[in-house]
XYZ file of C-alpha atoms in Angstrom:
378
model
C 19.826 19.411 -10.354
C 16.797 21.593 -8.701
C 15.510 19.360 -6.047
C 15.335 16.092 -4.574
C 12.455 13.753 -3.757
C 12.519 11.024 -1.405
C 9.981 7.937 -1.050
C 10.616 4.800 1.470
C 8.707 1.068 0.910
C 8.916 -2.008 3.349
C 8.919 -5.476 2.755
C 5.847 -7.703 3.339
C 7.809 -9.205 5.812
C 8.113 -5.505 7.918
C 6.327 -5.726 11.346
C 3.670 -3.441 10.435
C 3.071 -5.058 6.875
C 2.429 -8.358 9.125
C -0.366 -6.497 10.574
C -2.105 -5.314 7.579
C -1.947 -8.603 5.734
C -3.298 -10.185 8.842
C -5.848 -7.498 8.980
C -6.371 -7.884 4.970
C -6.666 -11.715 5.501
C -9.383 -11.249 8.093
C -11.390 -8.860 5.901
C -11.317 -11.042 2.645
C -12.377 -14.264 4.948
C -15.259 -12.716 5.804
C -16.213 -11.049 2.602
C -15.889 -14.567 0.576
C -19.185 -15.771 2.254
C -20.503 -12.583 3.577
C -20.192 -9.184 0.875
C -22.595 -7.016 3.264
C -19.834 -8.215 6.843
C -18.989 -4.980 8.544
C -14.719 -5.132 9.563
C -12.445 -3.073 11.067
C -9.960 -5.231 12.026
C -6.306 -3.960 14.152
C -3.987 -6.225 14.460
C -0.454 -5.540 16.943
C 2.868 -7.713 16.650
C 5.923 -8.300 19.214
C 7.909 -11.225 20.040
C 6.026 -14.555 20.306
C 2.928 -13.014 19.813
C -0.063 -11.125 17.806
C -3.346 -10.085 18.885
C -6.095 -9.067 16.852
C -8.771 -6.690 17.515
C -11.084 -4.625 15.916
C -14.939 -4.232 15.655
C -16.583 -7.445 13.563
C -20.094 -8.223 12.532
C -20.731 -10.444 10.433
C -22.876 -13.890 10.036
C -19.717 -16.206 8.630
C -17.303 -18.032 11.378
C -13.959 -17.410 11.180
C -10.895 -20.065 12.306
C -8.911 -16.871 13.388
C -6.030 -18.808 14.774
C -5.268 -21.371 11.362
C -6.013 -17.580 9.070
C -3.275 -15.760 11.338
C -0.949 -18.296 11.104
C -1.234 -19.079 7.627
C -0.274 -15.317 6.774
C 2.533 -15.343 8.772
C 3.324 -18.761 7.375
C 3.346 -17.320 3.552
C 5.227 -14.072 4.259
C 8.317 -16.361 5.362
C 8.011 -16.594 9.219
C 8.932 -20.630 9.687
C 11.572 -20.161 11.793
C 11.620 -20.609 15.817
C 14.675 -18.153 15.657
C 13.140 -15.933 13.966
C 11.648 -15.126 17.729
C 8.585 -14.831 16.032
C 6.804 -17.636 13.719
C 3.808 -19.422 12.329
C 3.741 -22.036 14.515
C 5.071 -20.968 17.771
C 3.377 -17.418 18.189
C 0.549 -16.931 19.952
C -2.405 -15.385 18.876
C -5.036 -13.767 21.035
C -8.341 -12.545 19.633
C -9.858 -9.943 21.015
C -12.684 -8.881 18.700
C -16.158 -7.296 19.309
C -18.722 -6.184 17.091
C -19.454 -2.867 15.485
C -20.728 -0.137 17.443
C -24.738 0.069 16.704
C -24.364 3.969 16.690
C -22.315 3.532 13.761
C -24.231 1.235 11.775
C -27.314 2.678 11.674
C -26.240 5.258 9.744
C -23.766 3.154 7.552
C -26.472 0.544 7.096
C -28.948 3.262 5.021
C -26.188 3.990 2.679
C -24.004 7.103 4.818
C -20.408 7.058 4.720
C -19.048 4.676 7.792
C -16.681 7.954 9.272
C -16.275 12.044 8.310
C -13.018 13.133 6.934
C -11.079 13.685 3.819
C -9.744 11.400 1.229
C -6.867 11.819 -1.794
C -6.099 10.327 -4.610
C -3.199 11.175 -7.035
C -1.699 10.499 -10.481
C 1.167 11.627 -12.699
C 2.917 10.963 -15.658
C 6.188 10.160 -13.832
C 6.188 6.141 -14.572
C 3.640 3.943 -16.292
C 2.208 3.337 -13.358
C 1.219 6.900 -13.274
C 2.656 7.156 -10.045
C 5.583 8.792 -8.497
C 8.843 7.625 -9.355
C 10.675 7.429 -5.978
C 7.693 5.409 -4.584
C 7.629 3.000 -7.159
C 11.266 2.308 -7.485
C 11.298 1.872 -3.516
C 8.403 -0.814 -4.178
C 9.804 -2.779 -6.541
C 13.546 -2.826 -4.470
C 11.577 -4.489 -1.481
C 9.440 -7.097 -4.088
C 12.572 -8.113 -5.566
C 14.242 -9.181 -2.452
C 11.014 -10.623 -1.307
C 10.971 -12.727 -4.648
C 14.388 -13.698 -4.299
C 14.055 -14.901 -0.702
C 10.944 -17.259 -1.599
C 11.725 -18.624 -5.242
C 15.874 -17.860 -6.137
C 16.989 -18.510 -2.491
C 20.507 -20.027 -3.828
C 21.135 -16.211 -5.063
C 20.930 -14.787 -1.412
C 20.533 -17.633 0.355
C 20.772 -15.450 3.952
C 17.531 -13.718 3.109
C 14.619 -13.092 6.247
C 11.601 -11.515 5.731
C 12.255 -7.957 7.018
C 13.418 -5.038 4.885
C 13.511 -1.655 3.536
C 13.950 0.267 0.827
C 14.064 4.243 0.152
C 15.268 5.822 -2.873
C 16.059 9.656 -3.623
C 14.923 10.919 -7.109
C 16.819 14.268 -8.631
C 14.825 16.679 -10.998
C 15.962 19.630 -13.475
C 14.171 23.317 -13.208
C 11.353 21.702 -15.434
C 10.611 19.243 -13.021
C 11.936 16.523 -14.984
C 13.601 13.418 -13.741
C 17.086 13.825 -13.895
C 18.582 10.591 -12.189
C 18.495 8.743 -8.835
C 20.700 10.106 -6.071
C 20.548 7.976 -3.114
C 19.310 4.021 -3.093
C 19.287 2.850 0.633
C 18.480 -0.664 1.213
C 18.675 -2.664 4.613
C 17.520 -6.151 4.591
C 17.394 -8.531 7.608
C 19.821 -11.436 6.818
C 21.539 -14.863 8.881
C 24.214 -14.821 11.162
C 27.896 -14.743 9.316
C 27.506 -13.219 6.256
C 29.535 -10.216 5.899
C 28.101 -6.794 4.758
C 30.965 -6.496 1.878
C 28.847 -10.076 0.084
C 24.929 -8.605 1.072
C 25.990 -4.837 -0.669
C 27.716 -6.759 -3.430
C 24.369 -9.333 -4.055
C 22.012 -6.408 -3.417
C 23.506 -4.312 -6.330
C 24.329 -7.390 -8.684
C 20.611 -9.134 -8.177
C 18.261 -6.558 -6.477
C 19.284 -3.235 -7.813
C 20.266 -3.761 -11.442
C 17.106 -5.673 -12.267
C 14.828 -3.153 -10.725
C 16.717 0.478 -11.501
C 17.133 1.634 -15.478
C 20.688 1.931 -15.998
C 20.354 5.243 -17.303
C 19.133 6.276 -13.969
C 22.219 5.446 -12.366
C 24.886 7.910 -12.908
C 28.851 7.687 -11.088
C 27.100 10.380 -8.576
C 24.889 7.964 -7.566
C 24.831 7.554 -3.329
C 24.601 3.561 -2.107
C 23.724 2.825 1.658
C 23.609 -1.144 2.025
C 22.421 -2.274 5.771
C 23.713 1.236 7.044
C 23.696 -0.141 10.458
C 26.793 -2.418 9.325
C 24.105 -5.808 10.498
C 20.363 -6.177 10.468
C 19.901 -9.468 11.893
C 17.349 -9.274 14.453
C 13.893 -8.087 12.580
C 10.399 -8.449 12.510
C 8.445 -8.809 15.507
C 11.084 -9.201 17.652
C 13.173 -6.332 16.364
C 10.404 -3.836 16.246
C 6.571 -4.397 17.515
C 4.168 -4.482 14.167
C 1.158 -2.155 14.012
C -2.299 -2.162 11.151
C -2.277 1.055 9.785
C 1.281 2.549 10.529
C 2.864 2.712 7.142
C 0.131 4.979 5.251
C 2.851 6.645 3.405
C 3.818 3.599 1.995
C 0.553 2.319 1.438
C -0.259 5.693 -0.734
C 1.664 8.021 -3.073
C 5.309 8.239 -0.501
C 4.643 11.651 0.098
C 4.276 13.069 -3.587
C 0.347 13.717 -2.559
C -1.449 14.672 0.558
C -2.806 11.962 2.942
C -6.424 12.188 4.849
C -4.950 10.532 7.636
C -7.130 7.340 7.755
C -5.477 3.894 7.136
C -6.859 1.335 4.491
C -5.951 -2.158 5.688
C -8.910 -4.101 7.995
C -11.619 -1.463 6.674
C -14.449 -3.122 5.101
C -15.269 -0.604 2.038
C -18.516 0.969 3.849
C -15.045 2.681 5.436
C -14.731 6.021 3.672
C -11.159 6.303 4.424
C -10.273 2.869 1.988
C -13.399 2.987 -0.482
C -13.152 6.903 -1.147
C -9.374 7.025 -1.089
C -9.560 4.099 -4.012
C -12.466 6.259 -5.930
C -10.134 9.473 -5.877
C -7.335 7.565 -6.741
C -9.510 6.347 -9.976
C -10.228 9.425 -10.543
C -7.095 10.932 -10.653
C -5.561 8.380 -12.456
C -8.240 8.573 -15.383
C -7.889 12.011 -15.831
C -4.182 12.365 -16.514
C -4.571 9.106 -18.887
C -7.020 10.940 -20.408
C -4.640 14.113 -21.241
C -6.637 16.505 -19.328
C -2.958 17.014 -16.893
C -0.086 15.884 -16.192
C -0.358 15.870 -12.582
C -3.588 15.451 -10.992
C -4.328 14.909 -7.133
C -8.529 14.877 -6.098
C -9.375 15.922 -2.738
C -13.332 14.192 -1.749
C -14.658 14.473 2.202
C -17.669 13.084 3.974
C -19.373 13.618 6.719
C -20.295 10.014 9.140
C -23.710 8.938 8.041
C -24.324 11.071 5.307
C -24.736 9.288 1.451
C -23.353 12.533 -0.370
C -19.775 13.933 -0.008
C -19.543 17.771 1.387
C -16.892 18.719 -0.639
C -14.593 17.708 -3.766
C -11.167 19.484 -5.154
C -9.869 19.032 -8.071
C -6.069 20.003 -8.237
C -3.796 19.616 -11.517
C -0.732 21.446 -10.406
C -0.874 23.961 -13.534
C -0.555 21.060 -16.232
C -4.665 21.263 -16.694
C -5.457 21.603 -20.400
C -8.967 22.788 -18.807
C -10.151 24.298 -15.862
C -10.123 22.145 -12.601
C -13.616 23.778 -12.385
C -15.315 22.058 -15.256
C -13.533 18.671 -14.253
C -14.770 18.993 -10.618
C -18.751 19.761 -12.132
C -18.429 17.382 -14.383
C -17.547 14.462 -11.750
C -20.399 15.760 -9.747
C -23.011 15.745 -12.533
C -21.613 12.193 -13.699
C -20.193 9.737 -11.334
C -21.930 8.757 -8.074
C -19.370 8.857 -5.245
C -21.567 8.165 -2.231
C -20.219 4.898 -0.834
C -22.375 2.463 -2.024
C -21.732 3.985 -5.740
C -18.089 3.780 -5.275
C -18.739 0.157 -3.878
C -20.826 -0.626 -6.872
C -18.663 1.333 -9.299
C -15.480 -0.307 -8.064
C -17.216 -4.076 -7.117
C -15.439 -3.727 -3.649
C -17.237 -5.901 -1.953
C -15.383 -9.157 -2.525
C -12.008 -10.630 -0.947
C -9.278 -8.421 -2.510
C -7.878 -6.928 0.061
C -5.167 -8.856 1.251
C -3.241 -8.372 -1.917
C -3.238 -4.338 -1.288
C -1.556 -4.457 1.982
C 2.341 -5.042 0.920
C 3.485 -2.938 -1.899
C 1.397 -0.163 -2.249
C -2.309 -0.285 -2.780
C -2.020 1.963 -6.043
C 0.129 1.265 -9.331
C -0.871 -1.912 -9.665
C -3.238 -3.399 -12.567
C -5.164 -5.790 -10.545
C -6.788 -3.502 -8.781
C -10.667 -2.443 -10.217
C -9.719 1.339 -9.116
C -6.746 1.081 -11.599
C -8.596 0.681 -14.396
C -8.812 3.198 -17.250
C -12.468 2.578 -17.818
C -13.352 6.041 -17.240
C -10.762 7.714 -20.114
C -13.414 8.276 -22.594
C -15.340 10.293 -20.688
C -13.123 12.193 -19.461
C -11.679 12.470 -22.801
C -15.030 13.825 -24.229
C -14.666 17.406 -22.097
C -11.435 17.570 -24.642
């Protein structure tokens, strides 16, 4: 073993996950009747309560109220002891519109903020993302999928959890095995932590984690704590835009700092992070590296990026040079060509803000349309 890589997920069901799928929710309700609505939508969650804020403008009513509750509703908060639930919490709106300053230089086709965006892509899974990160994902779904359609298999199940697993590599940079698997998931009172790390490995870990990964090394922390039953909002407040690690590459690739969830895609920090990511991915499908990660920045108002990198970690079969021109010469990324490129101006957002916004084939910015170009510099 050389080294050891570490990437954490959360459950939809996480405080902060509340408040991006609320945020998501928000976005997508307006974009169904209005593509051109401007959103940047926050949303904060405690005990008994969420409020929602942001800057709005649009020409579409929203019930905000019925839309909160309804996403709270489907990610599993029904409870009154839960402290927090769909029926009982309440939910304050405290929404304005979009700052004038800002929109007129968004509204003649500028970027809606400066700063940098990355996207990333390796060879590590299918996925073409990093292994750690998706492994952590798919550990959180599959409790999540247990908890709402095989309940009798866990039958203490709430909403809240966590996953992190530790990946091992060789001197090559090869994946070698996992290490460490921790898993803490919020559960009923009386159930003891000897039957939730016994259910966890027989139902969660097994059908998510090759075998082959596994190895008698291999380092198990179930609930840690020794009992997780007090989560979500009433364990921990909940917060739009707070898990960007998760939300991204876990900490294999650089983050520009911006959250996604809320942003209507005039936002630079969602539209140009999902363009990059595109990028990225397209180019290691297409064999040009094995690793690829695509730096892009803008500056607030202006159409045109100021700057793109192209970095393939060594693996480059040709120079990050000629990729970076050729993107330049052949693919509009000012915002309303990534909108157009990407059709990201319809209600698809709410889907992106539990388990990753990357790695996943629904997405239009997963899509290997762009291989054969990228093939032709070959």
């Amino acid at each position: 073993m050389a080294y050891l890589f570490t990437s954490e997920s959360v459950s939809e069901g996480h405080p902060d996950k509340i408040c991006d799928q609320v945020s998501d929710a928000v976005l997508d309700a307006v974009l169904e009747v209005d593509p051109t609505g401007r959103v940047a939508c926050e949303c904060y969650a405690t005990t008994g309560m969420i409020v929602v804020g942001g800057e709005i403008t649009t020409n579409t009513y929203i019930d905000l109220p019925k839309l909160v509750r309804n996403v709270i509703r489907e990610i599993g908060y029904t409870k009154a002891e839960y402290r927090f639930d769909a029926d009982s919490c309440a939910v304050i709106n405290v929404i304005n519109k979009q700052s004038v300053d800002i929109a007129q230089g968004v509204d003649t086709g500028g970027a809606g903020d400066q700063g940098m965006m990355f996207g990333y892509a390796c060879k590590e899974t299918p996925e073409y993302m990093p292994a750690a990160l998706m492994y952590s994902h798919r550990l959180v779904e599959k409790l999540a999928d247990i908890r709402k359609n095989h309940l009798e298999l866990m039958p203490y199940l709430r909403p809240d959890a966590k996953a992190q697993v530790t990946i091992a590599y060789d001197d090559a940079n090869k994946i070698t095995g996992v290490n460490t698997i921790v898993i803490s998931t919020q559960h009923d009172p009386g159930v003891s932590q000897e039957q939730i790390a016994e259910d966890i490995k027989k139902y969660v870990i097994t059908a998510v984690i090759p075998a082959a990964m596994i190895g008698p090394d291999t380092v198990f922390h179930i609930n840690p704590t020794g009992k997780f039953e007090i989560g979500g909002p009433h364990g921990d407040t909940g917060l739009t835009g707070r898990k960007i690690i998760v939300d991204t590459y876990g900490g294999k690739a650089p983050h520009g700092g911006g959250a996604f969830s809320g942003k209507d895609p005039t936002k630079v920090d969602r539209s140009a992070a999902y363009a990059a990511r595109h990028l990225a991915k397209n180019i290691v499908a297409a064999g040009l590296a094995e690793e690829c990660t695509i730096q892009v920045s803008y500056a607030i108002g202006v159409k045109d990026p100021v700057s793109l990198l192209v970095d393939m970690h060594g693996t480059g079969t040709i120079s990050s040079e000629v990729v970076s021109s050729f993107i330049m010469k052949n693919i509009d990324l000012s915002p309303k060509g990534i909108i157009e490129r990407l059709k990201l101006q319809r209600p698809i957002y709410r889907a992106t803000a539990a388990y990753g916004h990357f790695g996943r084939n629904e997405f239009p910015w997963e899509q290997l349309d762009l291989v054969p170009m990228f093939s032709s510099l070959t």
